[in-house]
């Protein structure tokens, strides 16, 4: 049985609002598809050989944790970027999504630098953007709705017009509550503010990552899973927000 290796970066620092559930979802779905899945926790100070991994996951965290992670991950950022460019899947939630940009400026004016993988920045504001959210995305190659929960004080803005958001906000706030964009999508990377966790209620996005993992390993995704329960949960949030 082929084993899939997914790194969980800084699980003790970046795990707000049930983000760990994304890993549970991926692991179970891979098992159901017939693959073993090994989740590898990576703590502060550990060296990471990204070339041995099939995917990287980073959850959300507070400003303090975000700053600690930046200082530790920066020394290995070049190696991570090489793998991202070669198509390694990565899911970054909330604070770790902000880390992918140039900087985060808190409401008291403190500047926290990011990895500068992408030309965007985040500014903190006192009023938090909180609530259920639904967006429309095409990361799977066709239009899909994505549901989740957002709770962030940061407003993220793209400097580079060529950057692609994860999706278009139908209800909710998204990156900044103004331009109707949410998250970022680049190759097999998704950065997003969606907690909840994201993947259990959005099986198409979970399978987007699984298909990307298998394609890089020269493997095929065979068969289909019974997603009636997952789709029911998705539709309940969708109906609540859109009134359909």
Coordinates of C-alpha atoms in Angstrom, one line a residue, residues 53-167:
X53 CA 6.8 15.2 1.6
X54 CA 3.6 14.9 -0.5
X55 CA 1.8 17.8 1.1
X56 CA 2.1 20.5 3.7
X57 CA -0.6 21.8 6.1
X58 CA -0.5 24.9 8.3
X59 CA -3.4 26.0 10.5
X60 CA -4.3 29.3 12.0
X61 CA -2.7 31.1 15.0
X62 CA -2.6 34.3 16.9
X63 CA -0.1 37.2 16.2
X64 CA 2.4 35.9 18.7
X65 CA 2.4 32.4 17.3
X66 CA 2.5 33.7 13.7
X67 CA 5.7 35.7 14.5
X68 CA 7.4 32.6 16.1
X69 CA 6.5 30.5 13.1
X70 CA 7.8 33.1 10.7
X71 CA 11.2 33.3 12.3
X72 CA 11.6 29.5 12.3
X73 CA 10.2 28.9 8.8
X74 CA 12.1 31.7 7.1
X75 CA 15.3 29.8 7.2
X76 CA 13.7 27.0 5.2
X77 CA 11.5 29.2 3.0
X78 CA 13.6 28.7 -0.2
X79 CA 13.3 25.0 0.0
X80 CA 9.6 25.2 0.6
X81 CA 9.1 27.5 -2.4
X82 CA 11.0 25.1 -4.7
X83 CA 8.5 22.4 -3.9
X84 CA 5.5 24.7 -4.2
X85 CA 6.7 25.7 -7.7
X86 CA 7.0 22.0 -8.6
X87 CA 3.4 21.5 -7.6
X88 CA 3.5 20.2 -4.0
X89 CA 0.0 20.8 -2.4
X90 CA -0.1 23.2 0.5
X91 CA -3.1 24.3 2.5
X92 CA -2.6 27.4 4.7
X93 CA -5.3 28.7 7.0
X94 CA -5.8 32.2 8.3
X95 CA -2.6 33.3 10.1
X96 CA -0.4 30.9 8.1
X97 CA -2.2 32.2 4.9
X98 CA -1.1 35.7 5.9
X99 CA 2.5 34.4 6.3
X100 CA 2.6 33.7 2.6
X101 CA 2.5 37.4 1.8
X102 CA 4.9 40.3 2.5
X103 CA 3.8 41.5 5.9
X104 CA 1.1 41.8 8.6
X105 CA 0.6 45.1 10.3
X106 CA -1.3 44.8 13.6
X107 CA -3.8 47.4 14.9
X108 CA -1.1 48.9 17.2
X109 CA 1.3 49.4 14.3
X110 CA 3.6 46.4 14.9
X111 CA 5.0 45.0 11.7
X112 CA 5.4 41.2 11.2
X113 CA 7.1 40.2 8.0
X114 CA 6.0 37.3 5.9
X115 CA 7.7 34.8 3.6
X116 CA 7.0 37.0 0.6
X117 CA 6.0 34.1 -1.6
X118 CA 3.3 36.3 -3.0
X119 CA 2.8 40.1 -3.3
X120 CA 0.1 40.7 -0.9
X121 CA -0.1 42.3 2.6
X122 CA -2.4 42.2 5.6
X123 CA -3.5 45.0 7.9
X124 CA -5.2 44.4 11.2
X125 CA -8.3 46.3 12.2
X126 CA -10.2 46.3 15.5
X127 CA -13.5 45.0 14.1
X128 CA -13.2 41.3 13.3
X129 CA -14.8 39.7 10.3
X130 CA -16.8 36.8 11.8
X131 CA -19.4 34.5 10.4
X132 CA -20.3 31.7 8.0
X133 CA -19.1 32.3 4.5
X134 CA -19.8 30.9 1.0
X135 CA -17.7 31.4 -2.1
X136 CA -17.5 30.2 -5.6
X137 CA -14.3 28.7 -6.8
X138 CA -12.9 27.0 -10.0
X139 CA -9.8 25.5 -8.5
X140 CA -11.1 22.0 -9.4
X141 CA -11.6 22.9 -13.0
X142 CA -15.3 23.6 -12.7
X143 CA -17.4 26.0 -10.6
X144 CA -18.0 24.8 -7.1
X145 CA -19.3 26.4 -4.0
X146 CA -17.2 26.3 -0.8
X147 CA -18.6 26.9 2.7
X148 CA -16.8 27.6 5.9
X149 CA -16.4 29.9 8.9
X150 CA -14.2 33.0 9.1
X151 CA -13.0 34.9 12.1
X152 CA -10.2 37.3 11.4
X153 CA -9.2 40.9 12.2
X154 CA -6.7 41.1 9.3
X155 CA -7.7 42.6 6.0
X156 CA -5.6 41.1 3.1
X157 CA -5.0 43.1 -0.1
X158 CA -3.3 41.9 -3.3
X159 CA -0.6 44.2 -4.8
X160 CA -0.2 41.9 -7.8
X161 CA -3.3 41.9 -10.1
X162 CA -2.2 38.5 -11.5
X163 CA -2.7 36.8 -8.2
X164 CA -5.7 34.5 -8.2
X165 CA -8.0 34.3 -5.2
X166 CA -9.3 31.0 -3.9
X167 CA -12.8 32.1 -4.8

